[in-house]
Amino acid sequence: MARVYTIGSESLLDKIKYIPRDLACAVGKTAKGLGDLFKSKRLWAGIATSVALHGLLLGLSLYQQLRVVPSDIGQNIEVAYDPSLPPKAQQLVQQESQFVPEGYTREESAPLFLEKGKISFQSQIVVDEFSLEKGQASLIGDVIRINPNARLSTEEILAQAPIDISRSIGGTGTQSAFDKIVASGGSPIELDTRATQIGYGVKKPVVESSSGLESKVAEIKEAGGVHKKSGFSLTGDLSPSDILSSPFPVYPEWARQKGLSGVDIVIHFCTDRYGNILPMMLIKNSTGYPEWDKSTKAALSGWKFKPSEIEKRCGYIKFWYILQ
């Protein structure tokens, strides 16, 4: 028998020789462990309890699915109804009487009397005879009567004289003025030449002279509509009588050089109870120049008002700059 030698380790054949013996040993030890496990009484008690509980749940579910539930709302009864009733009434009788409430018998159920509550509306209808004379009172214009006497036959109606249906302003059977002109050949219609002129009868606006406009501007200036010099106006919680110190903002030199005039600014500001201007000021209408707005706010911050018991008073001040 040939042998296989290896250096430093066992041969492969030696390892295979020990495999059956090791497997048998492992199976034996596993069987012994399972045997020791199933020897425990607690394990068998747990298994029995689990089987009993699952069996109970299965039986309860089968009972709920297979049991026959009796009707709780009532007892089905046969309803006898009158075949002469309309189909809708028969349907209502069947719906209302197909169930008997629990605790009542068929004899105790009150019968349905459909005859009660019926009202004959046909006897209350009053039909007025149609009168052509009454209807003509609301008509406007010519009225043509066709067969005013209903007793006349068709032959008698055809034997009557034809009806004149010509219409005009003058009434039935007469011709209007326009019809007479057309019948006689007429004459050409002449229109008023003045009516064809565009703008006839319309008064043209009168343009005032330059001297009149200058006089009106002067009147506005005298009335205070146009400011003659720089100034301010104050509205809100504060009035000019509350001012103690009011240094007017300086007209910027660069604005004078550019000839800027008629510039105004509106600032919303507030004061404390001591009359000092609070630093938070909001520009509502700007001059259009940030530097000018900034210098105006700086001048306003130096104003002083009369003290008051009111914690905070607010107002709007408008400055206008007129170059002189």
mmCIF file of C-alpha atoms in Angstrom:
data_model
loop_
_atom_site.group_PDB
_atom_site.id
_atom_site.type_symbol
_atom_site.label_atom_id
_atom_site.label_comp_id
_atom_site.label_asym_id
_atom_site.label_seq_id
_atom_site.Cartn_x
_atom_site.Cartn_y
_atom_site.Cartn_z
ATOM 1 C CA MET A 1 0.000 0.000 0.000
ATOM 2 C CA ALA A 2 1.407 3.315 -1.039
ATOM 3 C CA ARG A 3 1.726 6.023 1.517
ATOM 4 C CA VAL A 4 1.603 9.742 0.969
ATOM 5 C CA TYR A 5 4.034 11.698 3.085
ATOM 6 C CA THR A 6 3.836 15.433 3.711
ATOM 7 C CA ILE A 7 6.267 17.690 5.452
ATOM 8 C CA GLY A 8 5.052 19.289 8.697
ATOM 9 C CA SER A 9 1.397 18.127 8.541
ATOM 10 C CA GLU A 10 -0.814 15.010 8.456
ATOM 11 C CA SER A 11 -1.738 13.422 5.197
ATOM 12 C CA LEU A 12 -5.212 13.911 3.632
ATOM 13 C CA LEU A 13 -6.009 10.212 4.002
ATOM 14 C CA ASP A 14 -5.402 10.353 7.750
ATOM 15 C CA LYS A 15 -7.872 13.238 8.086
ATOM 16 C CA ILE A 16 -10.598 11.417 6.110
ATOM 17 C CA LYS A 17 -10.129 8.386 8.317
ATOM 18 C CA TYR A 18 -11.181 10.324 11.425
ATOM 19 C CA ILE A 19 -14.340 11.998 9.913
ATOM 20 C CA PRO A 20 -16.865 9.132 10.512
ATOM 21 C CA ARG A 21 -15.765 8.745 14.077
ATOM 22 C CA ASP A 22 -16.115 12.502 14.800
ATOM 23 C CA LEU A 23 -19.568 12.654 13.142
ATOM 24 C CA ALA A 24 -20.838 9.742 15.194
ATOM 25 C CA CYS A 25 -19.567 11.387 18.356
ATOM 26 C CA ALA A 26 -21.320 14.699 17.485
ATOM 27 C CA VAL A 27 -24.651 12.985 16.734
ATOM 28 C CA GLY A 28 -24.460 11.048 19.953
ATOM 29 C CA LYS A 29 -23.826 14.122 22.055
ATOM 30 C CA THR A 30 -26.704 15.998 20.327
ATOM 31 C CA ALA A 31 -29.134 13.171 21.014
ATOM 32 C CA LYS A 32 -28.034 13.053 24.627
ATOM 33 C CA GLY A 33 -28.591 16.826 24.978
ATOM 34 C CA LEU A 34 -32.090 16.626 23.480
ATOM 35 C CA GLY A 35 -32.922 13.755 25.771
ATOM 36 C CA ASP A 36 -31.876 15.739 28.811
ATOM 37 C CA LEU A 37 -33.922 18.717 27.536
ATOM 38 C CA PHE A 38 -37.154 16.771 27.103
ATOM 39 C CA LYS A 39 -36.773 15.241 30.542
ATOM 40 C CA SER A 40 -37.744 18.641 32.018
ATOM 41 C CA LYS A 41 -41.362 18.735 33.282
ATOM 42 C CA ARG A 42 -41.601 22.516 32.788
ATOM 43 C CA LEU A 43 -41.022 22.141 29.042
ATOM 44 C CA TRP A 44 -43.892 19.688 28.687
ATOM 45 C CA ALA A 45 -46.161 21.926 30.793
ATOM 46 C CA GLY A 46 -45.406 24.927 28.527
ATOM 47 C CA ILE A 47 -46.033 22.908 25.374
ATOM 48 C CA ALA A 48 -49.356 21.643 26.734
ATOM 49 C CA THR A 49 -50.465 25.153 27.700
ATOM 50 C CA SER A 50 -49.583 26.539 24.245
ATOM 51 C CA VAL A 51 -51.462 23.749 22.474
ATOM 52 C CA ALA A 52 -54.541 24.264 24.654
ATOM 53 C CA LEU A 53 -54.558 28.053 24.120
ATOM 54 C CA HIS A 54 -54.161 27.815 20.344
ATOM 55 C CA GLY A 55 -56.848 25.143 20.184
ATOM 56 C CA LEU A 56 -59.232 27.385 22.140
ATOM 57 C CA LEU A 57 -58.618 30.336 19.796
ATOM 58 C CA LEU A 58 -59.148 28.136 16.738
ATOM 59 C CA GLY A 59 -62.401 26.765 18.112
ATOM 60 C CA LEU A 60 -63.697 30.242 18.981
ATOM 61 C CA SER A 61 -62.982 31.573 15.481
ATOM 62 C CA LEU A 62 -64.727 28.590 13.876
ATOM 63 C CA TYR A 63 -67.729 29.119 16.123
ATOM 64 C CA GLN A 64 -68.023 32.779 15.150
ATOM 65 C CA GLN A 65 -67.858 31.934 11.452
ATOM 66 C CA LEU A 66 -70.247 28.992 11.419
ATOM 67 C CA ARG A 67 -72.940 30.045 13.873
ATOM 68 C CA VAL A 68 -76.365 31.259 12.608
ATOM 69 C CA VAL A 69 -77.228 34.732 13.929
ATOM 70 C CA PRO A 70 -80.977 35.236 14.444
ATOM 71 C CA SER A 71 -82.587 38.491 13.304
ATOM 72 C CA ASP A 72 -82.491 41.138 16.091
ATOM 73 C CA ILE A 73 -84.566 43.868 14.467
ATOM 74 C CA GLY A 74 -87.818 42.096 13.922
ATOM 75 C CA GLN A 75 -89.793 39.303 12.475
ATOM 76 C CA ASN A 76 -90.568 39.027 8.791
ATOM 77 C CA ILE A 77 -94.310 39.041 8.144
ATOM 78 C CA GLU A 78 -96.455 38.935 5.084
ATOM 79 C CA VAL A 79 -98.141 42.231 4.233
ATOM 80 C CA ALA A 80 -101.467 42.348 2.490
ATOM 81 C CA TYR A 81 -102.025 45.528 0.515
ATOM 82 C CA ASP A 82 -104.729 46.840 -1.717
ATOM 83 C CA PRO A 83 -103.866 46.187 -5.398
ATOM 84 C CA SER A 84 -105.864 49.268 -6.390
ATOM 85 C CA LEU A 85 -103.327 51.563 -4.734
ATOM 86 C CA PRO A 86 -100.777 53.328 -6.925
ATOM 87 C CA PRO A 87 -97.405 51.557 -7.329
ATOM 88 C CA LYS A 88 -95.650 54.127 -5.143
ATOM 89 C CA ALA A 89 -98.160 53.622 -2.301
ATOM 90 C CA GLN A 90 -97.777 49.846 -2.543
ATOM 91 C CA GLN A 91 -94.012 50.215 -2.275
ATOM 92 C CA LEU A 92 -94.334 52.419 0.825
ATOM 93 C CA VAL A 93 -96.690 49.928 2.485
ATOM 94 C CA GLN A 94 -94.216 47.124 1.914
ATOM 95 C CA GLN A 95 -91.292 49.147 3.267
ATOM 96 C CA GLU A 96 -93.112 50.371 6.379
ATOM 97 C CA SER A 97 -94.752 47.060 7.305
ATOM 98 C CA GLN A 98 -92.124 44.445 6.508
ATOM 99 C CA PHE A 99 -90.675 44.535 10.045
ATOM 100 C CA VAL A 100 -92.361 44.197 13.431
ATOM 101 C CA PRO A 101 -90.389 45.797 16.320
ATOM 102 C CA GLU A 102 -89.057 43.516 19.025
ATOM 103 C CA GLY A 103 -91.607 42.985 21.794
ATOM 104 C CA TYR A 104 -94.651 43.371 19.535
ATOM 105 C CA THR A 105 -96.784 40.740 17.869
ATOM 106 C CA ARG A 106 -98.618 40.916 14.602
ATOM 107 C CA GLU A 107 -101.917 41.567 16.376
ATOM 108 C CA GLU A 108 -100.457 44.477 18.387
ATOM 109 C CA SER A 109 -99.120 46.260 15.310
ATOM 110 C CA ALA A 110 -101.400 49.093 14.272
ATOM 111 C CA PRO A 111 -102.722 48.835 10.692
ATOM 112 C CA LEU A 112 -101.893 51.453 8.129
ATOM 113 C CA PHE A 113 -104.733 53.733 7.061
ATOM 114 C CA LEU A 114 -103.697 55.382 3.840
ATOM 115 C CA GLU A 115 -107.094 56.975 3.341
ATOM 116 C CA LYS A 116 -106.459 59.413 6.197
ATOM 117 C CA GLY A 117 -104.908 62.689 5.202
ATOM 118 C CA LYS A 118 -105.932 62.469 1.568
ATOM 119 C CA ILE A 119 -107.175 65.767 0.197
ATOM 120 C CA SER A 120 -109.024 66.178 -3.039
ATOM 121 C CA PHE A 121 -107.425 69.192 -4.664
ATOM 122 C CA GLN A 122 -109.390 68.779 -7.862
ATOM 123 C CA SER A 123 -112.578 70.017 -6.203
ATOM 124 C CA GLN A 124 -110.810 73.158 -4.972
ATOM 125 C CA ILE A 125 -109.546 74.237 -8.397
ATOM 126 C CA VAL A 126 -111.488 77.144 -9.800
ATOM 127 C CA VAL A 127 -111.161 77.630 -13.548
ATOM 128 C CA ASP A 128 -112.146 81.037 -14.854
ATOM 129 C CA GLU A 129 -113.577 81.265 -18.320
ATOM 130 C CA PHE A 130 -111.254 82.950 -20.763
ATOM 131 C CA SER A 131 -112.518 86.339 -21.821
ATOM 132 C CA LEU A 132 -111.088 88.017 -24.883
ATOM 133 C CA GLU A 133 -112.510 91.365 -23.778
ATOM 134 C CA LYS A 134 -110.513 91.256 -20.525
ATOM 135 C CA GLY A 135 -107.330 90.268 -22.318
ATOM 136 C CA GLN A 136 -107.586 93.142 -24.770
ATOM 137 C CA ALA A 137 -107.328 95.704 -21.988
ATOM 138 C CA SER A 138 -103.623 94.944 -21.520
ATOM 139 C CA LEU A 139 -102.759 94.866 -25.217
ATOM 140 C CA ILE A 140 -101.148 97.801 -27.001
ATOM 141 C CA GLY A 141 -101.647 98.313 -30.723
ATOM 142 C CA ASP A 142 -104.001 96.817 -33.279
ATOM 143 C CA VAL A 143 -105.910 93.648 -32.395
ATOM 144 C CA ILE A 144 -107.249 91.241 -35.006
ATOM 145 C CA ARG A 145 -110.043 88.950 -33.916
ATOM 146 C CA ILE A 146 -110.182 85.567 -35.564
ATOM 147 C CA ASN A 147 -113.582 83.919 -35.197
ATOM 148 C CA PRO A 148 -114.912 86.138 -32.375
ATOM 149 C CA ASN A 149 -118.095 84.061 -32.366
ATOM 150 C CA ALA A 150 -117.149 80.447 -31.704
ATOM 151 C CA ARG A 151 -120.513 79.233 -33.025
ATOM 152 C CA LEU A 152 -119.699 80.177 -36.623
ATOM 153 C CA SER A 153 -118.756 77.378 -38.932
ATOM 154 C CA THR A 154 -115.762 77.365 -41.233
ATOM 155 C CA GLU A 155 -117.945 78.111 -44.289
ATOM 156 C CA GLU A 156 -119.483 81.144 -42.564
ATOM 157 C CA ILE A 157 -116.060 82.474 -41.592
ATOM 158 C CA LEU A 158 -114.761 82.157 -45.170
ATOM 159 C CA ALA A 159 -117.855 83.952 -46.474
ATOM 160 C CA GLN A 160 -117.129 87.061 -44.381
ATOM 161 C CA ALA A 161 -115.420 90.173 -45.802
ATOM 162 C CA PRO A 162 -111.605 90.223 -45.657
ATOM 163 C CA ILE A 163 -109.956 91.968 -42.732
ATOM 164 C CA ASP A 164 -107.874 95.091 -43.386
ATOM 165 C CA ILE A 165 -104.552 94.431 -41.669
ATOM 166 C CA SER A 166 -102.721 97.581 -42.837
ATOM 167 C CA ARG A 167 -100.993 99.263 -39.857
ATOM 168 C CA SER A 168 -100.218 102.950 -39.435
ATOM 169 C CA ILE A 169 -99.906 105.670 -36.838
ATOM 170 C CA GLY A 170 -103.431 106.876 -37.521
ATOM 171 C CA GLY A 171 -105.022 103.537 -36.699
ATOM 172 C CA THR A 172 -106.416 100.529 -38.535
ATOM 173 C CA GLY A 173 -107.330 101.118 -42.174
ATOM 174 C CA THR A 174 -105.583 104.503 -42.500
ATOM 175 C CA GLN A 175 -102.332 105.391 -44.197
ATOM 176 C CA SER A 176 -99.430 107.137 -42.566
ATOM 177 C CA ALA A 177 -97.853 110.272 -44.012
ATOM 178 C CA PHE A 178 -94.902 108.262 -45.300
ATOM 179 C CA ASP A 179 -97.246 105.785 -47.049
ATOM 180 C CA LYS A 180 -99.080 108.654 -48.731
ATOM 181 C CA ILE A 181 -95.803 110.154 -50.026
ATOM 182 C CA VAL A 182 -94.721 106.795 -51.435
ATOM 183 C CA ALA A 183 -98.131 106.229 -53.072
ATOM 184 C CA SER A 184 -98.176 109.661 -54.754
ATOM 185 C CA GLY A 185 -94.634 109.430 -56.091
ATOM 186 C CA GLY A 186 -93.355 111.850 -53.440
ATOM 187 C CA SER A 187 -90.828 114.610 -53.636
ATOM 188 C CA PRO A 188 -87.169 114.502 -52.753
ATOM 189 C CA ILE A 189 -86.491 114.829 -49.040
ATOM 190 C CA GLU A 190 -84.382 117.836 -48.169
ATOM 191 C CA LEU A 191 -82.138 117.695 -45.135
ATOM 192 C CA ASP A 192 -81.039 120.676 -43.094
ATOM 193 C CA THR A 193 -77.534 121.488 -44.293
ATOM 194 C CA ARG A 194 -76.654 122.782 -40.870
ATOM 195 C CA ALA A 195 -77.085 119.324 -39.395
ATOM 196 C CA THR A 196 -74.335 117.947 -41.645
ATOM 197 C CA GLN A 197 -71.769 120.397 -40.362
ATOM 198 C CA ILE A 198 -69.388 118.883 -37.837
ATOM 199 C CA GLY A 199 -69.386 120.654 -34.521
ATOM 200 C CA TYR A 200 -72.391 122.797 -35.305
ATOM 201 C CA GLY A 201 -73.960 124.227 -32.172
ATOM 202 C CA VAL A 202 -71.036 123.195 -29.957
ATOM 203 C CA LYS A 203 -69.434 126.006 -28.048
ATOM 204 C CA LYS A 204 -65.654 126.128 -28.292
ATOM 205 C CA PRO A 205 -63.690 126.603 -25.074
ATOM 206 C CA VAL A 206 -62.358 130.068 -24.599
ATOM 207 C CA VAL A 207 -58.586 130.170 -24.079
ATOM 208 C CA GLU A 208 -57.561 132.701 -21.484
ATOM 209 C CA SER A 209 -54.716 135.049 -22.191
ATOM 210 C CA SER A 210 -51.342 134.840 -20.459
ATOM 211 C CA SER A 211 -52.183 137.891 -18.367
ATOM 212 C CA GLY A 212 -55.253 136.107 -16.954
ATOM 213 C CA LEU A 213 -53.182 133.075 -15.955
ATOM 214 C CA GLU A 214 -50.613 135.267 -14.234
ATOM 215 C CA SER A 215 -53.331 136.968 -12.214
ATOM 216 C CA LYS A 216 -54.695 133.593 -11.051
ATOM 217 C CA VAL A 217 -51.216 132.407 -10.008
ATOM 218 C CA ALA A 218 -50.806 135.620 -8.031
ATOM 219 C CA GLU A 219 -54.123 134.998 -6.279
ATOM 220 C CA ILE A 220 -52.986 131.475 -5.320
ATOM 221 C CA LYS A 221 -49.731 132.838 -3.930
ATOM 222 C CA GLU A 222 -51.566 135.415 -1.873
ATOM 223 C CA ALA A 223 -53.895 132.693 -0.526
ATOM 224 C CA GLY A 224 -50.918 130.577 0.585
ATOM 225 C CA GLY A 225 -51.260 127.917 -2.137
ATOM 226 C CA VAL A 226 -47.637 128.500 -3.251
ATOM 227 C CA HIS A 227 -44.914 128.950 -0.623
ATOM 228 C CA LYS A 228 -42.842 132.103 -0.995
ATOM 229 C CA LYS A 229 -40.044 130.982 1.322
ATOM 230 C CA SER A 230 -38.770 127.913 3.131
ATOM 231 C CA GLY A 231 -40.803 126.668 6.078
ATOM 232 C CA PHE A 232 -42.432 123.682 7.749
ATOM 233 C CA SER A 233 -45.827 122.335 8.845
ATOM 234 C CA LEU A 234 -46.556 119.985 11.754
ATOM 235 C CA THR A 235 -49.430 117.508 12.205
ATOM 236 C CA GLY A 236 -50.202 114.656 14.586
ATOM 237 C CA ASP A 237 -49.935 114.522 18.382
ATOM 238 C CA LEU A 238 -47.702 117.607 18.389
ATOM 239 C CA SER A 239 -48.511 121.187 17.409
ATOM 240 C CA PRO A 240 -46.343 124.279 16.757
ATOM 241 C CA SER A 241 -47.286 125.599 20.203
ATOM 242 C CA ASP A 242 -45.439 122.635 21.787
ATOM 243 C CA ILE A 243 -42.103 123.613 20.181
ATOM 244 C CA LEU A 244 -39.440 124.988 22.552
ATOM 245 C CA SER A 245 -36.443 124.892 20.207
ATOM 246 C CA SER A 246 -36.549 124.444 16.425
ATOM 247 C CA PRO A 247 -33.316 125.062 14.480
ATOM 248 C CA PHE A 248 -34.368 125.088 10.819
ATOM 249 C CA PRO A 249 -32.354 122.828 8.490
ATOM 250 C CA VAL A 250 -29.670 124.640 6.505
ATOM 251 C CA TYR A 251 -30.204 125.007 2.770
ATOM 252 C CA PRO A 252 -27.408 122.887 1.216
ATOM 253 C CA GLU A 253 -24.834 124.942 -0.637
ATOM 254 C CA TRP A 254 -24.598 122.480 -3.497
ATOM 255 C CA ALA A 255 -28.398 122.713 -3.912
ATOM 256 C CA ARG A 256 -28.115 126.506 -4.164
ATOM 257 C CA GLN A 257 -25.423 126.187 -6.798
ATOM 258 C CA LYS A 258 -27.595 123.831 -8.837
ATOM 259 C CA GLY A 259 -30.608 126.138 -8.421
ATOM 260 C CA LEU A 260 -32.789 123.484 -6.779
ATOM 261 C CA SER A 261 -35.991 125.001 -5.380
ATOM 262 C CA GLY A 262 -39.468 123.841 -4.403
ATOM 263 C CA VAL A 263 -38.083 120.689 -2.788
ATOM 264 C CA ASP A 264 -39.962 119.196 0.187
ATOM 265 C CA ILE A 265 -39.569 116.281 2.576
ATOM 266 C CA VAL A 266 -42.013 114.615 5.004
ATOM 267 C CA ILE A 267 -40.659 112.856 8.111
ATOM 268 C CA HIS A 268 -42.503 110.779 10.693
ATOM 269 C CA PHE A 269 -40.945 111.196 14.150
ATOM 270 C CA CYS A 270 -41.748 110.651 17.836
ATOM 271 C CA THR A 271 -40.768 112.284 21.133
ATOM 272 C CA ASP A 272 -40.406 110.961 24.667
ATOM 273 C CA ARG A 273 -42.178 112.334 27.726
ATOM 274 C CA TYR A 274 -39.431 114.954 28.157
ATOM 275 C CA GLY A 275 -39.903 116.373 24.645
ATOM 276 C CA ASN A 276 -36.720 114.960 23.112
ATOM 277 C CA ILE A 277 -36.741 113.587 19.552
ATOM 278 C CA LEU A 278 -36.350 109.820 19.461
ATOM 279 C CA PRO A 279 -33.614 108.579 17.103
ATOM 280 C CA MET A 280 -36.032 106.407 15.085
ATOM 281 C CA MET A 281 -37.303 108.644 12.238
ATOM 282 C CA LEU A 282 -39.012 107.499 9.028
ATOM 283 C CA ILE A 283 -38.970 109.470 5.767
ATOM 284 C CA LYS A 284 -42.404 109.359 4.100
ATOM 285 C CA ASN A 285 -41.582 111.692 1.194
ATOM 286 C CA SER A 286 -37.929 112.114 0.204
ATOM 287 C CA THR A 287 -36.257 115.111 -1.406
ATOM 288 C CA GLY A 288 -34.694 112.751 -3.893
ATOM 289 C CA TYR A 289 -31.200 113.419 -2.547
ATOM 290 C CA PRO A 290 -29.896 111.153 0.278
ATOM 291 C CA GLU A 291 -27.491 113.804 1.591
ATOM 292 C CA TRP A 292 -30.294 116.372 1.801
ATOM 293 C CA ASP A 293 -32.547 113.879 3.644
ATOM 294 C CA LYS A 294 -29.737 113.086 6.090
ATOM 295 C CA SER A 295 -29.009 116.736 6.897
ATOM 296 C CA THR A 296 -32.734 117.433 7.433
ATOM 297 C CA LYS A 297 -33.048 114.524 9.880
ATOM 298 C CA ALA A 298 -29.941 115.692 11.719
ATOM 299 C CA ALA A 299 -31.437 119.168 12.144
ATOM 300 C CA LEU A 300 -34.785 117.717 13.323
ATOM 301 C CA SER A 301 -33.045 115.598 15.966
ATOM 302 C CA GLY A 302 -31.973 118.838 17.700
ATOM 303 C CA TRP A 303 -35.564 120.088 18.166
ATOM 304 C CA LYS A 304 -37.064 120.312 21.648
ATOM 305 C CA PHE A 305 -40.748 120.093 22.615
ATOM 306 C CA LYS A 306 -42.636 120.707 25.841
ATOM 307 C CA PRO A 307 -42.636 117.810 28.317
ATOM 308 C CA SER A 308 -45.849 115.813 28.673
ATOM 309 C CA GLU A 309 -47.319 113.079 30.838
ATOM 310 C CA ILE A 310 -47.766 111.005 27.693
ATOM 311 C CA GLU A 311 -44.931 108.536 27.346
ATOM 312 C CA LYS A 312 -44.669 108.840 23.554
ATOM 313 C CA ARG A 313 -46.038 111.379 21.083
ATOM 314 C CA CYS A 314 -45.710 111.119 17.300
ATOM 315 C CA GLY A 315 -46.324 113.416 14.373
ATOM 316 C CA TYR A 316 -45.519 114.309 10.771
ATOM 317 C CA ILE A 317 -43.384 117.295 9.861
ATOM 318 C CA LYS A 318 -43.005 118.671 6.362
ATOM 319 C CA PHE A 319 -40.085 120.903 5.361
ATOM 320 C CA TRP A 320 -40.059 122.799 2.073
ATOM 321 C CA TYR A 321 -37.089 124.589 0.622
ATOM 322 C CA ILE A 322 -37.565 127.683 -1.542
ATOM 323 C CA LEU A 323 -34.481 129.248 -3.112
ATOM 324 C CA GLN A 324 -34.433 133.019 -2.691
#
